Tab-separated table of C-alpha atoms in Angstrom:
chain	number	residue	atom	x	y	z
A	1	MET	CA	-22.537	14.060	-26.665
A	2	HIS	CA	-19.062	13.694	-25.119
A	3	VAL	CA	-17.103	10.629	-26.227
A	4	SER	CA	-16.976	9.216	-22.670
A	5	GLU	CA	-20.756	9.509	-22.369
A	6	ARG	CA	-21.130	7.733	-25.734
A	7	LEU	CA	-18.952	4.930	-24.357
A	8	LEU	CA	-21.160	4.467	-21.285
A	9	GLN	CA	-24.264	4.443	-23.489
A	10	LEU	CA	-22.731	1.858	-25.852
A	11	TYR	CA	-21.751	-0.366	-22.913
A	12	ALA	CA	-25.340	-0.271	-21.752
A	13	ASP	CA	-26.608	-1.282	-25.256
A	14	THR	CA	-24.073	-4.037	-26.152
A	15	ASN	CA	-23.245	-7.299	-24.445
A	16	ALA	CA	-19.824	-8.418	-23.213
A	17	THR	CA	-19.378	-11.085	-25.932
A	18	THR	CA	-19.761	-8.530	-28.726
A	19	ARG	CA	-17.265	-6.166	-27.073
A	20	THR	CA	-14.762	-9.016	-26.561
A	21	ASN	CA	-15.000	-10.089	-30.232
A	22	LEU	CA	-14.495	-6.513	-31.380
A	23	GLN	CA	-11.482	-6.052	-29.088
A	24	ASP	CA	-9.877	-9.256	-30.442
A	25	LEU	CA	-10.447	-8.035	-34.002
A	26	ILE	CA	-8.808	-4.661	-33.185
A	27	LYS	CA	-5.755	-6.392	-31.678
A	28	GLN	CA	-5.420	-8.603	-34.789
A	29	ASN	CA	-5.644	-5.578	-37.094
A	30	LEU	CA	-3.185	-3.383	-35.190
A	31	GLY	CA	-0.540	-6.118	-34.962
A	32	ASP	CA	2.980	-4.801	-34.358
A	33	GLY	CA	2.072	-1.196	-35.168
A	34	LYS	CA	-0.316	0.842	-37.284
A	35	SER	CA	-1.873	4.309	-37.178
A	36	LEU	CA	-5.385	4.470	-35.740
A	37	SER	CA	-6.783	6.259	-38.835
A	38	VAL	CA	-5.461	3.511	-41.192
A	39	SER	CA	-6.735	0.753	-38.872
A	40	TYR	CA	-10.178	2.368	-38.768
A	41	GLU	CA	-10.303	2.582	-42.589
A	42	GLU	CA	-9.302	-1.094	-42.960
A	43	LEU	CA	-11.876	-2.309	-40.447
A	44	THR	CA	-14.819	-0.173	-41.582
A	45	GLY	CA	-14.036	0.721	-45.217
A	46	SER	CA	-14.479	4.420	-44.463
A	47	SER	CA	-12.098	7.115	-43.245
A	48	ASP	CA	-12.198	9.454	-40.238
A	49	ALA	CA	-9.895	12.495	-40.337
A	50	THR	CA	-10.344	13.188	-36.615
A	51	LEU	CA	-8.510	10.002	-35.567
A	52	SER	CA	-4.840	10.089	-34.602
A	53	ALA	CA	-2.116	9.317	-37.147
A	54	ASP	CA	0.247	7.997	-34.425
A	55	GLU	CA	1.117	4.316	-34.657
A	56	LYS	CA	-0.295	2.018	-31.955
A	57	SER	CA	0.187	-1.726	-31.576
A	58	SER	CA	-2.044	-4.499	-30.290
A	59	GLU	CA	-0.033	-4.495	-27.050
A	60	ASP	CA	-0.779	-0.776	-26.583
A	61	PHE	CA	-4.493	-1.433	-27.103
A	62	ALA	CA	-4.513	-4.368	-24.639
A	63	ALA	CA	-2.719	-2.255	-22.030
A	64	TRP	CA	-5.236	0.565	-22.610
A	65	ILE	CA	-8.158	-1.781	-21.939
A	66	LYS	CA	-6.466	-3.220	-18.830
A	67	ASP	CA	-5.491	0.171	-17.315
A	68	GLY	CA	-9.013	1.546	-17.474
A	69	LYS	CA	-8.970	3.364	-20.853
A	70	LYS	CA	-6.757	6.281	-19.800
A	71	ASP	CA	-5.148	7.159	-23.175
A	72	ALA	CA	-7.214	9.866	-24.886
A	73	MET	CA	-6.040	8.756	-28.405
A	74	PHE	CA	-7.679	5.307	-28.182
A	75	LEU	CA	-11.018	6.565	-26.785
A	76	PRO	CA	-12.582	8.111	-29.984
A	77	TYR	CA	-11.128	5.274	-32.116
A	78	TYR	CA	-12.655	2.560	-29.906
A	79	VAL	CA	-16.007	4.344	-29.504
A	80	SER	CA	-16.332	4.837	-33.311
A	81	LEU	CA	-15.660	1.123	-33.952
A	82	LEU	CA	-18.055	0.119	-31.149
A	83	GLU	CA	-20.812	2.173	-32.784
A	84	MET	CA	-20.196	0.275	-36.098
A	85	HIS	CA	-19.546	-3.116	-34.461
A	86	GLU	CA	-22.186	-4.937	-36.533
A	87	ALA	CA	-20.670	-3.875	-39.864
A	88	VAL	CA	-17.095	-4.502	-38.652
A	89	LEU	CA	-17.817	-7.995	-37.319
A	90	ARG	CA	-19.913	-8.880	-40.415
A	91	LYS	CA	-17.040	-7.797	-42.698
A	92	GLU	CA	-14.500	-9.815	-40.723
A	93	ALA	CA	-16.695	-12.954	-40.872
A	94	THR	CA	-16.417	-13.031	-44.697
A	95	ILE	CA	-12.547	-13.117	-44.622
A	96	PRO	CA	-11.124	-16.684	-44.336
A	97	GLN	CA	-8.687	-17.167	-41.539
A	98	SER	CA	-5.439	-19.030	-42.186
A	99	LYS	CA	-4.241	-21.602	-39.798
A	100	SER	CA	-0.639	-21.671	-38.639
A	101	ILE	CA	1.117	-24.645	-37.145
A	102	ASP	CA	3.656	-23.919	-34.518
A	103	LYS	CA	6.482	-26.409	-34.289
A	104	VAL	CA	7.851	-26.990	-30.862
A	105	ILE	CA	11.210	-28.711	-30.516
A	106	VAL	CA	11.893	-30.211	-27.185
A	107	GLU	CA	15.532	-30.804	-26.415
A	108	GLU	CA	16.524	-33.325	-23.856
A	109	THR	CA	19.288	-32.467	-21.503
A	110	ARG	CA	21.475	-35.129	-20.089
A	111	ILE	CA	21.834	-35.042	-16.388
A	112	VAL	CA	25.330	-35.891	-15.236
A	113	GLU	CA	25.440	-37.152	-11.742
A	114	LYS	CA	28.430	-36.074	-9.749
A	115	ALA	CA	30.209	-38.707	-7.660
A	116	PRO	CA	30.187	-37.884	-4.015
A	117	VAL	CA	33.551	-36.682	-2.678
A	118	PRO	CA	34.649	-38.625	0.404
A	119	ALA	CA	35.208	-36.542	3.483
A	120	PRO	CA	38.813	-36.407	4.790
A	121	THR	CA	39.625	-38.776	7.653
A	122	VAL	CA	40.923	-37.214	10.812
A	123	VAL	CA	43.266	-39.452	12.860
A	124	LYS	CA	43.282	-38.665	16.518
A	125	ASP	CA	46.209	-39.555	18.776
A	126	SER	CA	44.894	-41.964	21.380
A	127	LYS	CA	47.931	-41.681	23.650
A	128	PRO	CA	47.854	-38.515	25.691
A	129	ARG	CA	51.150	-36.786	26.242
A	130	GLU	CA	52.755	-37.519	29.547
A	131	LYS	CA	53.736	-34.539	31.588
A	132	SER	CA	57.288	-34.707	32.868
A	133	ALA	CA	57.360	-34.380	36.568
A	134	VAL	CA	60.272	-32.124	37.623
A	135	SER	CA	60.940	-31.863	41.356
A	136	LYS	CA	61.818	-28.436	42.717
A	137	PRO	CA	65.140	-28.135	44.622
A	138	ARG	CA	64.938	-27.617	48.386
A	139	TYR	CA	65.899	-24.226	49.847
A	140	THR	CA	69.353	-24.128	51.403
A	141	PRO	CA	70.188	-21.029	53.483
A	142	GLU	CA	73.368	-19.230	52.588
A	143	ILE	CA	74.318	-18.633	56.234
A	144	PRO	CA	73.914	-21.458	58.766
A	145	VAL	CA	71.456	-20.876	61.616
A	146	PRO	CA	73.259	-20.386	64.963
A	147	SER	CA	72.527	-22.698	67.820
A	148	ARG	CA	70.503	-21.775	70.931
A	149	THR	CA	73.694	-21.261	72.978
A	150	GLU	CA	75.139	-18.904	70.453
A	151	ARG	CA	71.865	-16.969	70.223
A	152	ALA	CA	71.823	-16.503	74.026
A	153	LYS	CA	75.112	-14.587	73.910
A	154	TYR	CA	73.565	-11.807	71.833
A	155	ASN	CA	70.282	-11.390	73.807
A	156	ARG	CA	70.227	-8.636	76.444
A	157	THR	CA	68.721	-9.081	79.841
A	158	ILE	CA	65.217	-7.662	79.816
A	159	GLU	CA	64.579	-5.457	82.808
A	160	PRO	CA	61.056	-4.711	84.133
A	161	ALA	CA	59.484	-1.470	82.934
A	162	ARG	CA	59.303	1.535	85.239
A	163	PRO	CA	55.858	2.424	86.615
A	164	ARG	CA	54.082	5.447	85.094
A	165	ARG	CA	53.609	8.601	87.054
A	166	LYS	CA	50.179	9.076	88.688
A	167	SER	CA	49.923	12.745	87.580
A	168	ARG	CA	48.984	11.749	84.040
A	169	LYS	CA	45.752	10.120	85.287
A	170	TRP	CA	44.637	13.366	86.932
A	171	ILE	CA	45.328	15.338	83.785
A	172	GLY	CA	43.204	12.923	81.740
A	173	ALA	CA	40.359	13.114	84.267
A	174	LEU	CA	40.369	16.926	84.265
A	175	PHE	CA	40.307	16.991	80.465
A	176	PHE	CA	37.334	14.608	80.430
A	177	PHE	CA	35.339	16.735	82.891
A	178	ALA	CA	36.110	19.936	80.957
A	179	LEU	CA	34.947	18.305	77.763
A	180	LEU	CA	31.743	17.100	79.431
A	181	ILE	CA	30.930	20.556	80.858
A	182	GLY	CA	31.595	22.299	77.524
A	183	GLY	CA	29.471	19.794	75.613
A	184	GLY	CA	26.602	20.218	78.055
A	185	TYR	CA	26.753	23.995	77.786
A	186	ILE	CA	26.633	23.872	74.020
A	187	GLY	CA	23.977	21.132	73.745
A	188	TYR	CA	21.629	22.445	76.492
A	189	PRO	CA	19.447	24.656	74.167
A	190	TYR	CA	19.006	21.806	71.736
A	191	VAL	CA	17.973	19.373	74.444
A	192	MET	CA	15.433	21.831	75.869
A	193	ASP	CA	14.024	22.443	72.439
A	194	LEU	CA	13.444	18.730	72.051
A	195	LEU	CA	11.683	18.445	75.406
A	196	GLU	CA	9.199	21.304	74.815
A	197	PRO	CA	5.863	20.231	73.226
A	198	LYS	CA	5.395	21.379	69.684
A	199	GLN	CA	2.157	22.679	68.218
A	200	GLU	CA	1.117	20.740	65.191
A	201	ALA	CA	0.603	22.964	62.200
A	202	LYS	CA	-2.788	22.665	60.599
A	203	ILE	CA	-2.532	21.620	56.969
A	204	VAL	CA	-5.276	23.075	54.808
A	205	LYS	CA	-5.828	20.985	51.721
A	206	GLU	CA	-6.913	22.954	48.723
A	207	ALA	CA	-9.421	21.372	46.364
A	208	PRO	CA	-7.700	20.313	43.123
A	209	LYS	CA	-8.562	22.504	40.190
A	210	PRO	CA	-10.173	20.631	37.318
A	211	ASP	CA	-8.040	20.315	34.210
A	212	PRO	CA	-9.299	22.384	31.309
A	213	GLU	CA	-11.007	20.342	28.624
A	214	PRO	CA	-8.799	19.858	25.583
A	215	VAL	CA	-9.924	21.718	22.506
A	216	VAL	CA	-9.911	19.459	19.447
A	217	GLN	CA	-9.073	21.431	16.379
A	218	GLU	CA	-10.140	19.704	13.208
A	219	PRO	CA	-7.755	20.233	10.291
A	220	GLU	CA	-9.145	22.475	7.646
A	221	THR	CA	-9.689	20.610	4.388
A	222	ASN	CA	-10.181	22.419	1.103
A	223	TYR	CA	-12.408	20.986	-1.608
A	224	VAL	CA	-13.319	21.801	-5.196
A	225	TRP	CA	-16.357	20.834	-7.246
A	226	LEU	CA	-16.417	20.151	-10.989
A	227	ALA	CA	-18.467	22.862	-12.697
A	228	SER	CA	-18.607	21.244	-16.169
A	229	LYS	CA	-19.854	17.948	-17.590
A	230	ASN	CA	-17.235	15.332	-18.567
A	231	VAL	CA	-14.015	16.919	-17.273
A	232	ASN	CA	-10.780	15.108	-18.233
A	233	LEU	CA	-8.571	14.680	-15.152
A	234	VAL	CA	-5.051	14.161	-16.546
A	235	SER	CA	-1.928	12.595	-15.011
A	236	GLU	CA	0.094	15.859	-15.147
A	237	PRO	CA	-0.602	19.543	-15.818
A	238	ASN	CA	-1.315	20.153	-19.540
A	239	GLY	CA	-0.873	16.384	-20.126
A	240	THR	CA	-2.774	14.158	-22.578
A	241	THR	CA	-3.035	10.955	-20.524
A	242	VAL	CA	-6.515	10.882	-18.985
A	243	THR	CA	-6.571	9.316	-15.504
A	244	TYR	CA	-10.310	9.739	-14.894
A	245	ILE	CA	-13.284	11.512	-16.484
A	246	GLY	CA	-15.268	13.381	-13.835
A	247	ASP	CA	-18.870	14.610	-13.956
A	248	ILE	CA	-20.378	17.921	-12.944
A	249	GLY	CA	-20.974	18.090	-9.184
A	250	ASP	CA	-18.142	15.678	-8.238
A	251	ARG	CA	-16.258	16.857	-5.123
A	252	TYR	CA	-12.512	16.295	-4.627
A	253	GLU	CA	-9.969	17.201	-1.961
A	254	ILE	CA	-7.286	19.678	-3.074
A	255	VAL	CA	-3.657	18.472	-2.981
A	256	GLN	CA	-1.884	21.451	-4.573
A	257	GLU	CA	-2.235	24.122	-7.254
A	258	GLN	CA	0.172	24.718	-10.125
A	259	ASP	CA	-0.158	27.223	-12.970
A	260	ASP	CA	-3.661	26.857	-14.437
A	261	HIS	CA	-4.271	23.333	-13.022
A	262	ILE	CA	-5.131	21.953	-9.610
A	263	GLU	CA	-4.166	18.515	-8.263
A	264	VAL	CA	-6.979	16.553	-6.590
A	265	ASP	CA	-7.106	13.311	-4.587
A	266	LEU	CA	-8.757	10.292	-6.263
A	267	ASP	CA	-8.917	7.799	-3.382
A	268	GLY	CA	-5.272	6.693	-3.357
A	269	THR	CA	-4.076	8.378	-6.553
A	270	THR	CA	-4.087	11.957	-7.833
A	271	ALA	CA	-4.947	13.763	-11.069
A	272	TRP	CA	-4.936	17.325	-12.416
A	273	ALA	CA	-8.015	19.339	-13.372
A	274	PRO	CA	-8.030	22.676	-15.223
A	275	LEU	CA	-8.932	25.624	-13.020
A	276	ASP	CA	-11.603	26.850	-15.446
A	277	ALA	CA	-13.533	23.571	-14.935
A	278	VAL	CA	-13.725	23.672	-11.093
A	279	THR	CA	-15.247	25.901	-8.425
A	280	THR	CA	-14.708	26.372	-4.684
A	281	ASP	CA	-18.014	28.199	-4.145
A	282	TRP	CA	-20.703	25.531	-3.752
A	283	PRO	CA	-24.082	26.856	-2.521
A	284	THR	CA	-26.617	24.912	-0.430
A	285	ARG	CA	-30.369	24.624	-0.889
A	286	ASP	CA	-33.268	23.838	1.452
A	287	LEU	CA	-34.140	20.567	-0.314
A	288	THR	CA	-35.002	17.614	1.951
A	289	ASP	CA	-34.044	13.982	1.335
A	290	SER	CA	-37.692	12.891	1.274
A	291	ALA	CA	-38.644	15.466	-1.371
A	292	LEU	CA	-35.729	14.437	-3.582
A	293	LEU	CA	-36.471	10.686	-3.247
A	294	ASP	CA	-40.190	11.275	-3.942
A	295	TRP	CA	-39.214	12.971	-7.208
A	296	VAL	CA	-37.019	9.967	-8.174
A	297	ASN	CA	-39.824	7.457	-7.453
A	298	THR	CA	-42.351	9.550	-9.393
A	299	ASN	CA	-40.418	10.669	-12.499
A	300	LEU	CA	-38.060	7.742	-13.234
A	301	ASN	CA	-38.652	4.127	-14.304
A	302	ASN	CA	-37.696	1.949	-11.331
A	303	GLU	CA	-39.086	-1.397	-12.537
A	304	TRP	CA	-35.552	-2.839	-12.887
A	305	LEU	CA	-34.934	-2.099	-9.185
A	306	SER	CA	-36.506	-4.533	-6.707
A	307	GLU	CA	-35.662	-2.598	-3.545
A	308	SER	CA	-36.144	0.952	-2.295
A	309	ILE	CA	-33.563	3.477	-3.448
A	310	PRO	CA	-31.839	4.123	-0.046
A	311	ASP	CA	-31.310	0.374	0.518
A	312	PHE	CA	-28.965	0.121	-2.483
A	313	PHE	CA	-26.481	2.620	-1.028
A	314	ALA	CA	-25.876	0.257	1.927
A	315	MET	CA	-24.932	-2.677	-0.362
A	316	ASN	CA	-21.585	-3.897	-1.626
A	317	GLU	CA	-21.214	-5.509	-5.055
A	318	ALA	CA	-21.883	-9.029	-3.764
A	319	ALA	CA	-25.115	-7.955	-2.023
A	320	LEU	CA	-26.177	-6.061	-5.169
A	321	THR	CA	-25.736	-9.197	-7.312
A	322	GLU	CA	-27.653	-11.285	-4.787
A	323	THR	CA	-30.533	-8.784	-4.739
A	324	ILE	CA	-31.172	-8.067	-8.455
A	325	GLY	CA	-28.979	-10.670	-10.168
A	326	ALA	CA	-25.711	-10.542	-12.061
A	327	PRO	CA	-25.182	-7.605	-14.475
A	328	PHE	CA	-24.911	-8.252	-18.214
A	329	GLY	CA	-21.757	-6.100	-18.347
A	330	ARG	CA	-19.079	-4.775	-16.018
A	331	GLU	CA	-16.351	-2.165	-16.614
A	332	THR	CA	-13.754	-0.394	-14.449
A	333	ASP	CA	-11.653	2.756	-14.537
A	334	ALA	CA	-9.105	4.385	-12.228
A	335	LEU	CA	-11.704	5.135	-9.519
A	336	ASN	CA	-14.940	3.151	-9.991
A	337	ALA	CA	-16.489	-0.089	-11.218
A	338	TYR	CA	-19.686	-0.016	-13.353
A	339	ALA	CA	-22.333	-2.799	-13.271
A	340	PHE	CA	-24.743	-2.562	-16.257
A	341	TYR	CA	-28.395	-3.696	-16.153
A	342	ASN	CA	-31.387	-3.221	-18.473
A	343	GLY	CA	-32.526	0.260	-17.549
A	344	GLY	CA	-29.319	1.709	-16.071
A	345	PHE	CA	-26.118	0.938	-14.242
A	346	PHE	CA	-24.572	1.172	-10.763
A	347	VAL	CA	-21.371	3.054	-9.912
A	348	ILE	CA	-19.407	1.060	-7.294
A	349	GLN	CA	-16.632	2.798	-5.341
A	350	ASP	CA	-14.550	1.020	-2.650
A	351	ASP	CA	-16.834	-2.064	-3.000
A	352	LYS	CA	-19.907	0.009	-2.087
A	353	VAL	CA	-22.714	1.385	-4.259
A	354	HIS	CA	-21.894	5.054	-4.784
A	355	ALA	CA	-24.403	6.105	-7.481
A	356	ILE	CA	-27.331	4.855	-9.597
A	357	ASP	CA	-27.702	5.958	-13.256
A	358	TRP	CA	-30.900	5.805	-15.304
A	359	THR	CA	-30.104	5.747	-19.068
A	360	ASN	CA	-32.309	6.802	-22.017
A	361	THR	CA	-34.782	8.533	-19.682
A	362	GLN	CA	-36.049	11.239	-22.108
A	363	THR	CA	-36.383	13.393	-18.943
A	364	THR	CA	-36.167	17.156	-19.524
A	365	ARG	CA	-34.919	19.759	-17.114
A	366	GLU	CA	-38.421	21.183	-16.871
A	367	ALA	CA	-39.405	18.067	-14.930
A	368	PHE	CA	-37.024	19.146	-12.152
A	369	SER	CA	-38.862	22.412	-11.522
A	370	PRO	CA	-40.836	21.064	-8.484
A	371	LEU	CA	-37.488	20.679	-6.689
A	372	GLY	CA	-36.929	24.444	-6.696
A	373	GLU	CA	-33.694	26.265	-7.516
A	374	ALA	CA	-30.780	24.165	-8.731
A	375	VAL	CA	-27.367	24.219	-7.042
A	376	LEU	CA	-25.604	24.457	-10.433
A	377	GLU	CA	-26.945	24.642	-13.970
A	378	THR	CA	-25.156	24.657	-17.354
A	379	ASP	CA	-26.234	24.288	-20.982
A	380	ASP	CA	-26.078	20.487	-20.855
A	381	ALA	CA	-26.402	19.593	-17.140
A	382	VAL	CA	-28.193	20.510	-13.920
A	383	VAL	CA	-27.461	19.593	-10.269
A	384	TYR	CA	-29.821	19.413	-7.261
A	385	GLU	CA	-28.682	18.452	-3.746
A	386	SER	CA	-30.262	17.575	-0.410
A	387	GLU	CA	-28.488	16.824	2.849
A	388	THR	CA	-27.618	13.238	1.827
A	389	TYR	CA	-28.055	12.947	-1.947
A	390	SER	CA	-27.028	14.637	-5.189
A	391	LEU	CA	-29.376	14.421	-8.197
A	392	ARG	CA	-27.957	15.300	-11.634
A	393	LEU	CA	-29.265	15.495	-15.203
A	394	PHE	CA	-26.947	15.011	-18.202
A	395	GLU	CA	-28.313	16.049	-21.619
A	396	GLY	CA	-26.929	14.486	-24.808
A	397	THR	CA	-26.748	15.985	-28.282
A	398	ASN	CA	-29.155	13.326	-29.649
A	399	GLY	CA	-31.949	14.251	-27.231
A	400	GLN	CA	-31.328	11.359	-24.861
A	401	THR	CA	-30.760	12.170	-21.195
A	402	ARG	CA	-29.164	10.391	-18.264
A	403	VAL	CA	-30.063	10.892	-14.568
A	404	ARG	CA	-27.649	10.081	-11.742
A	405	LEU	CA	-28.437	9.810	-8.021
A	406	THR	CA	-25.303	9.915	-5.828
A	407	GLU	CA	-24.845	9.531	-2.088
A	408	LYS	CA	-22.704	12.475	-0.895
């Protein structure tokens, strides 16, 4: 059984208090830094050569728990200790704990009050400046003005003007008549054109042509499906930091392809999957929703569910708790939240029930034969799909099986 599947099974079998006590004990043992193999030997009394020899501190372990258990080095170490939690906690209970007294010295700081600085006084001059009135000198002509008698000596006697000749009037009249006759000759065609009645042109209105309907072209989106059980989606190509562990049949949108890895979208973040663990060819089958749900109601234990199966996929986490009560355990990773109950757990994605898992079912793949041909089948998993749902079987190495029903 894959280590991630062992972790889900252990979370379903242990309560939150036991896991919290074990996590506190691991942090106390790791301290400022210690290799995971040495820490495992000190906590359990036995050794495990498969564990990492790199040093990890309690802060690294706390960050690993908080970030959704992404580091692949901590995962086998934590799962192995969780499987032996009874022996580890029993051994720790026999070791006396020393008490330490922290001394806290509180220093008082004197507060020196600063005297206020008086603002500078501005003295304003109350007496406005008087403007000196300077009178302008009167104009005195350089040459004296002559008297009226003297001015009369220089004025000539004005004689009456001579009358104009009458011939100029006749010339003006002849010019006016010539201008009038020439203007009439030139403007006659235009005046006649204005007086003639005009035929109104008939305007034929053409019916407006309807606009062609716009063609909406949907962008082509490429997807891949995981073709193997428990695929590690890492933060970078050929990296060791696990962002999310996907299951067979999960569908993701392609972001880009590089070397032998492909980057997929994980609802706001991205991760890289190896090309040999994905497929772009996903067949369809003629399996109806009613036939698939009838198989679930007939072959699985649904006593821990108080509602019909389709009703759960319309619930958020608050409605789920109100319907069947609070879970005894809850965990999260980079993509989902998991609510554990006696009999199985719910996978919650974007605050909505995304999948239902039945644990320890003892269901074999032969029981799926009434559903017809599977969409995908491997040595340890099988996938059936209808129009709305995906039904999957995961087989463990210890004979236990897990069944997941997902809304596509």
